[in-house]
Amino acid sequence: MSARRIDGTAIAAELTTKISAEVARLRKEHGLDPGLAVVLVGSNPASEVYVRNKTAKTAAVGMRSSLHTLPATVSESDLLALVAQLNADPMVHGILVQLPLPPQIEPQKVIEAVAPAKDVDGFHPLTAGLLATGLPGLRPCTPSGCVRLAKSVHPSLAGMEAVIIGRSNIVGKPLFHLLLAENATVTVAHSRTRDLPAVARRADLLFVAIGRPEFGKRDFIKPGATVIDVGINRVPADGGKSRLVGDVAFAEAAEVAGAITPVPGGVGPMTIACLMLNTLSAACTAAGLPDPAL
Ligand code: NAP
């Protein structure tokens, strides 16, 4: 491996240390008491792990969290009623409904039910519109984490050639707007892109978010490029076990890249740190305090 390994765990820990300090200062000086409500529907094992990590990290930075678990059979209207109740609760500053949801529930309806001021996931269409038009607002966690990781290698992204593979509403599209706001020159590739490796090789900054294990190979990487691997895929491992891999074939990509994020330990921890930051931001906005610029 010749590439520098971008340590998302360490960079996230640095950010959460700053968030903890800011939470303590705002509590002391302004009596601010930020609270995150997490809603988990059903018993998807991956979702249970994510939710556990998020609530544990919320407590670790000194903020309140409440976990609302609903059975997989819950009706859409009961879930929407819970969201409405959380929207109205002044002690709740951020609401996160863990996806995916069971088939009887239309996820877009739930995303649109969350009050934009409490939309710490950044998935509401209004939040997306604020980002797209460069107006202040909450920014989606995973794309924000990706940009922070890229900036840990290149403090300024201005003028850099960035390629994003994947155009989902939760990763690729918001990442496009965040990178544009950093003055990068951005290409978004997807399943209909012609000669994907050639498009990817244009990138000084390559972001891969497609949900296909180790899809991005050596021929996707421009020598010296910075690679941010968003993918989280569970694949079979020896002894009947499983392991997590990204959307990039790490070992071979690392022979060509200048810097690369591992999976696990790259984007994942940054997503949670950015969720903490969004919860603090939402609490500050609700209290009429300036946004903590961390
Ligand atoms: P998604 O909604 O399924 O979107 C996948 C995107 O990849 C689509 O735009 C699709 O193109 C594109 N794509 C699929 N196959 C492709 C191919 N063969 N060539 C080129 N493009 C292809 O996925 P997502 O929600 O964005 O998630 C992507 C990955 O990131 C997943 O592994 C997910 O687990 C991971 N993730 C990680 C975090 C984290 O915290 N680390 C957070 C969110 C997601 P079309 O639009 O043309 O279909």
Coordinates of C-alpha atoms and ligand atoms in Angstrom, one line a residue:
M1 CA 0.0 0.0 0.0
S2 CA 1.4 3.4 -0.9
A3 CA -1.7 5.5 -0.2
R4 CA -2.1 7.4 3.0
R5 CA -4.9 5.9 5.0
I6 CA -7.5 8.5 6.0
D7 CA -8.4 7.7 9.6
G8 CA -12.1 8.6 9.8
T9 CA -12.3 7.3 13.3
A10 CA -9.7 9.7 14.5
I11 CA -11.0 12.6 12.5
A12 CA -14.5 12.0 13.9
A13 CA -13.2 11.7 17.4
E14 CA -11.5 15.2 17.0
L15 CA -14.8 16.6 15.8
T16 CA -16.8 15.0 18.6
T17 CA -14.4 16.3 21.2
K18 CA -15.1 19.8 19.9
I19 CA -18.8 19.2 19.9
S20 CA -18.7 17.9 23.6
A21 CA -16.8 21.1 24.6
E22 CA -19.3 23.3 22.8
V23 CA -22.3 21.4 24.3
A24 CA -20.8 21.9 27.8
R25 CA -20.1 25.6 27.1
L26 CA -23.6 26.3 25.7
R27 CA -25.2 24.4 28.6
K28 CA -23.3 26.5 31.2
E29 CA -23.7 29.9 29.5
H30 CA -27.2 29.5 28.0
G31 CA -28.8 26.5 29.7
L32 CA -29.0 24.8 26.3
D33 CA -30.0 21.1 26.5
P34 CA -29.9 19.6 23.0
G35 CA -32.0 16.5 22.5
L36 CA -32.1 13.9 19.7
A37 CA -35.1 11.6 19.1
V38 CA -34.3 8.4 17.2
V39 CA -37.1 6.3 15.8
L40 CA -36.4 2.6 15.0
V41 CA -39.1 0.5 13.3
G42 CA -38.8 -3.3 13.3
S43 CA -35.7 -5.3 14.1
N44 CA -33.3 -4.9 11.1
P45 CA -29.9 -6.0 12.7
A46 CA -27.9 -3.3 10.8
S47 CA -30.4 -0.6 11.8
E48 CA -30.2 -1.7 15.4
V49 CA -26.4 -1.4 15.3
Y50 CA -26.6 2.1 13.7
V51 CA -29.2 3.3 16.2
R52 CA -27.2 1.9 19.2
N53 CA -24.1 3.8 17.9
K54 CA -26.0 7.0 17.4
T55 CA -27.7 7.1 20.8
A56 CA -24.4 6.1 22.6
K57 CA -22.5 8.8 20.8
T58 CA -25.2 11.4 21.6
A59 CA -24.8 10.6 25.3
A60 CA -21.0 10.6 25.0
V61 CA -21.1 14.3 23.7
G62 CA -23.3 15.3 26.6
M63 CA -26.6 15.5 24.7
R64 CA -29.9 13.8 25.5
S65 CA -31.3 11.1 23.3
S66 CA -34.5 9.2 23.3
L67 CA -35.1 6.0 21.4
H68 CA -38.6 5.2 20.1
T69 CA -39.0 1.6 19.0
L70 CA -42.0 0.5 17.0
P71 CA -42.9 -3.0 15.8
A72 CA -42.3 -3.9 12.1
T73 CA -46.1 -4.1 11.7
V74 CA -46.7 -0.5 12.8
S75 CA -49.0 1.4 10.4
E76 CA -47.9 4.4 8.4
S77 CA -50.4 6.6 10.2
D78 CA -49.1 5.5 13.7
L79 CA -45.5 6.3 12.7
L80 CA -46.6 9.7 11.3
A81 CA -48.4 10.4 14.5
L82 CA -45.2 9.7 16.5
V83 CA -43.3 12.0 14.2
A84 CA -45.9 14.7 14.7
Q85 CA -45.6 14.3 18.5
L86 CA -41.8 14.7 18.3
N87 CA -42.2 17.7 16.0
A88 CA -44.3 19.4 18.7
D89 CA -42.0 18.5 21.6
P90 CA -39.8 21.5 22.5
M91 CA -37.3 19.2 24.2
V92 CA -36.6 17.4 20.9
H93 CA -34.3 19.4 18.6
G94 CA -33.4 16.6 16.1
I95 CA -35.5 13.7 14.8
L96 CA -34.0 10.8 13.0
V97 CA -36.2 8.0 11.6
Q98 CA -33.8 5.1 10.8
L99 CA -34.2 3.8 7.2
P100 CA -35.1 1.4 5.7
L101 CA -38.7 1.2 6.8
P102 CA -41.0 -1.8 6.3
P103 CA -42.9 -2.1 3.0
Q104 CA -46.3 -0.8 4.3
I105 CA -44.7 2.6 5.0
E106 CA -43.7 5.0 2.2
P107 CA -40.4 6.4 3.3
Q108 CA -40.8 9.7 1.4
K109 CA -44.0 10.5 3.4
V110 CA -42.1 10.0 6.7
I111 CA -39.1 12.1 5.4
E112 CA -41.5 14.9 4.5
A113 CA -43.3 14.7 7.9
V114 CA -40.2 15.6 9.9
A115 CA -40.2 19.3 10.7
P116 CA -37.4 20.9 8.6
A117 CA -36.0 22.6 11.7
K118 CA -35.5 19.2 13.3
D119 CA -34.3 17.4 10.1
V120 CA -30.9 16.3 11.4
D121 CA -30.6 13.7 8.7
G122 CA -31.0 16.4 6.1
F123 CA -33.4 14.4 3.9
H124 CA -36.4 16.7 3.8
P125 CA -37.0 18.3 0.3
L126 CA -36.8 21.8 1.9
T127 CA -33.4 20.9 3.5
A128 CA -32.3 19.6 0.1
G129 CA -33.5 22.9 -1.6
L130 CA -31.7 25.1 1.0
L131 CA -28.5 23.1 0.2
A132 CA -29.0 23.3 -3.6
T133 CA -29.5 27.1 -3.4
G134 CA -26.7 27.7 -1.0
L135 CA -28.9 29.0 1.8
P136 CA -28.2 28.2 5.4
G137 CA -29.7 25.0 6.8
L138 CA -28.9 21.6 8.1
R139 CA -26.6 19.6 5.8
P140 CA -27.0 15.8 5.3
C141 CA -24.6 13.9 7.5
T142 CA -22.8 11.4 5.2
P143 CA -22.0 13.9 2.4
S144 CA -20.8 16.4 5.0
G145 CA -18.6 13.8 6.5
C146 CA -17.2 13.0 3.1
V147 CA -16.3 16.6 2.5
R148 CA -14.6 16.8 5.9
L149 CA -12.5 13.7 5.1
A150 CA -11.5 15.2 1.7
K151 CA -10.5 18.4 3.4
S152 CA -8.4 16.6 5.9
V153 CA -6.1 15.8 3.0
H154 CA -6.7 19.0 0.9
P155 CA -7.7 21.9 3.1
S156 CA -9.0 23.7 0.0
L157 CA -10.9 21.8 -2.7
A158 CA -11.2 24.8 -5.0
G159 CA -10.5 24.0 -8.6
M160 CA -10.1 20.3 -7.9
E161 CA -11.6 17.7 -10.3
A162 CA -14.1 15.7 -8.2
V163 CA -16.1 12.7 -9.4
I164 CA -18.9 11.2 -7.5
I165 CA -20.2 7.7 -8.5
G166 CA -23.8 7.4 -7.3
R167 CA -26.6 9.9 -7.5
S168 CA -28.9 9.0 -4.6
N169 CA -30.8 11.7 -2.8
I170 CA -29.0 10.9 0.5
V171 CA -25.4 10.7 -0.7
G172 CA -24.5 11.5 -4.4
K173 CA -26.8 14.5 -5.0
P174 CA -26.2 16.4 -1.8
L175 CA -22.5 15.7 -2.1
F176 CA -22.5 17.3 -5.5
H177 CA -23.9 20.6 -4.0
L178 CA -21.5 20.5 -1.0
L179 CA -18.5 20.0 -3.4
L180 CA -19.7 22.8 -5.6
A181 CA -20.0 25.1 -2.6
E182 CA -16.3 24.2 -2.0
N183 CA -15.5 25.4 -5.6
A184 CA -14.6 21.9 -6.9
T185 CA -15.4 21.0 -10.5
V186 CA -17.8 18.2 -10.0
T187 CA -19.0 15.2 -12.2
V188 CA -21.7 12.9 -11.1
A189 CA -21.6 9.4 -12.6
H190 CA -24.2 6.6 -12.3
S191 CA -25.3 3.3 -13.7
R192 CA -25.9 4.8 -17.2
T193 CA -22.5 6.5 -17.4
R194 CA -20.4 5.3 -20.3
D195 CA -16.9 4.1 -19.6
L196 CA -17.1 4.6 -15.9
P197 CA -13.4 3.8 -15.2
A198 CA -12.3 6.5 -17.6
V199 CA -14.7 9.1 -16.0
A200 CA -13.5 8.0 -12.5
R201 CA -9.8 8.4 -13.5
R202 CA -10.4 12.1 -14.2
A203 CA -10.8 12.6 -10.5
D204 CA -8.4 14.2 -8.1
L205 CA -11.1 13.4 -5.6
L206 CA -13.1 10.3 -6.1
F207 CA -16.2 9.5 -4.1
V208 CA -17.8 6.1 -4.5
A209 CA -21.4 5.6 -3.2
I210 CA -23.1 2.8 -5.1
G211 CA -23.7 -0.1 -2.7
R212 CA -21.7 -2.7 -4.6
P213 CA -18.9 -4.5 -2.8
E214 CA -15.4 -3.6 -4.0
F215 CA -16.7 -2.4 -7.3
G216 CA -14.2 0.4 -7.8
K217 CA -10.9 -1.2 -9.0
R218 CA -7.4 -0.1 -9.7
D219 CA -8.4 1.2 -13.2
F220 CA -10.9 3.7 -11.5
I221 CA -8.1 5.5 -9.8
K222 CA -5.9 8.3 -11.1
P223 CA -2.4 7.9 -9.6
G224 CA -2.2 10.1 -6.5
A225 CA -6.0 10.7 -6.2
T226 CA -7.9 11.0 -2.9
V227 CA -10.5 8.2 -2.6
I228 CA -13.5 8.5 -0.3
D229 CA -15.3 5.2 -0.1
V230 CA -18.9 5.6 1.1
G231 CA -20.0 2.0 0.7
I232 CA -20.9 -0.3 3.5
N233 CA -21.4 -3.9 2.3
R234 CA -21.5 -7.0 4.4
V235 CA -19.9 -10.0 2.5
P236 CA -19.2 -13.6 3.6
A237 CA -15.9 -14.2 5.2
D238 CA -14.0 -17.4 6.3
G239 CA -15.5 -19.7 8.9
G240 CA -19.1 -18.8 8.0
K241 CA -18.6 -15.3 9.3
S242 CA -19.1 -12.0 7.5
R243 CA -17.1 -8.8 7.2
L244 CA -17.7 -5.2 6.0
V245 CA -16.2 -3.9 2.8
G246 CA -16.6 -0.7 0.9
D247 CA -17.6 0.1 -2.7
V248 CA -13.8 0.2 -3.6
A249 CA -11.4 -2.7 -3.7
F250 CA -9.2 -1.2 -0.9
A251 CA -5.9 -3.1 -1.3
E252 CA -5.6 -2.6 -5.0
A253 CA -6.9 1.0 -5.0
A254 CA -4.4 1.9 -2.2
E255 CA -1.5 0.9 -4.5
V256 CA -2.5 3.7 -6.9
A257 CA -4.3 6.4 -4.8
G258 CA -2.5 9.1 -2.8
A259 CA -5.0 8.8 0.1
I260 CA -7.9 6.5 0.8
T261 CA -10.6 5.9 3.4
P262 CA -10.9 2.4 4.9
V263 CA -14.2 0.5 5.5
P264 CA -14.9 0.3 8.3
G265 CA -13.3 3.3 9.9
G266 CA -13.7 5.9 7.2
V267 CA -17.0 7.6 6.3
G268 CA -19.1 5.7 8.9
P269 CA -17.8 7.4 12.0
M270 CA -17.9 10.8 10.3
T271 CA -21.6 10.3 9.5
I272 CA -22.4 9.9 13.2
A273 CA -20.2 12.9 14.2
C274 CA -22.0 15.1 11.7
L275 CA -25.3 13.9 13.1
M276 CA -24.2 15.2 16.5
L277 CA -23.1 18.5 15.0
N278 CA -26.5 18.8 13.3
T279 CA -28.4 18.1 16.5
L280 CA -26.3 20.8 18.3
S281 CA -26.9 23.2 15.3
A282 CA -30.7 22.6 15.4
A283 CA -30.8 23.2 19.2
C284 CA -28.8 26.5 18.8
T285 CA -31.2 27.7 16.0
A286 CA -34.2 26.8 18.2
A287 CA -32.7 28.9 21.0
G288 CA -31.8 31.8 18.8
L289 CA -28.1 31.2 19.2
P290 CA -25.5 31.3 16.4
D291 CA -24.6 28.1 14.7
P292 CA -21.5 26.6 16.2
A293 CA -18.9 26.8 13.4
L294 CA -17.0 23.6 14.2
Ligands
NAP1 P1 -28.6 3.9 -3.6 O1 -29.7 4.8 -3.2 O2 -28.8 2.5 -3.9 O3 -27.9 4.6 -4.9 C1 -26.9 3.9 -5.6 C2 -26.4 4.8 -6.7 O4 -25.3 4.1 -7.3 C3 -27.4 5.1 -7.8 O5 -27.3 6.4 -8.2 C4 -27.0 4.1 -8.9 O6 -27.2 4.6 -10.2 C5 -25.5 4.0 -8.7 N1 -25.0 2.7 -9.2 C6 -25.5 1.5 -8.8 N2 -24.8 0.6 -9.5 C7 -23.9 1.2 -10.3 C8 -23.0 0.8 -11.3 N3 -22.8 -0.5 -11.6 N4 -22.2 1.8 -11.9 C9 -22.4 3.1 -11.7 N5 -23.3 3.5 -10.7 C10 -24.1 2.6 -10.1 O7 -27.4 3.9 -2.6 P2 -27.0 5.0 -1.4 O8 -28.1 5.0 -0.4 O9 -26.5 6.2 -2.0 O10 -25.8 4.2 -0.7 C11 -24.6 3.9 -1.5 C12 -23.6 3.2 -0.6 O11 -23.3 4.0 0.5 C13 -24.2 1.9 0.1 O12 -23.2 1.0 0.2 C14 -24.6 2.4 1.5 O13 -24.6 1.3 2.4 C15 -23.5 3.4 1.7 N6 -23.9 4.4 2.7 C16 -23.0 4.6 3.7 C17 -23.3 5.6 4.7 C18 -22.3 5.8 5.8 O14 -22.6 6.3 6.8 N7 -21.1 5.4 5.6 C19 -24.5 6.3 4.6 C20 -25.3 6.1 3.5 C21 -25.0 5.2 2.6 P3 -28.7 4.9 -10.8 O15 -29.2 6.1 -10.2 O16 -28.4 5.1 -12.3 O17 -29.5 3.7 -10.5

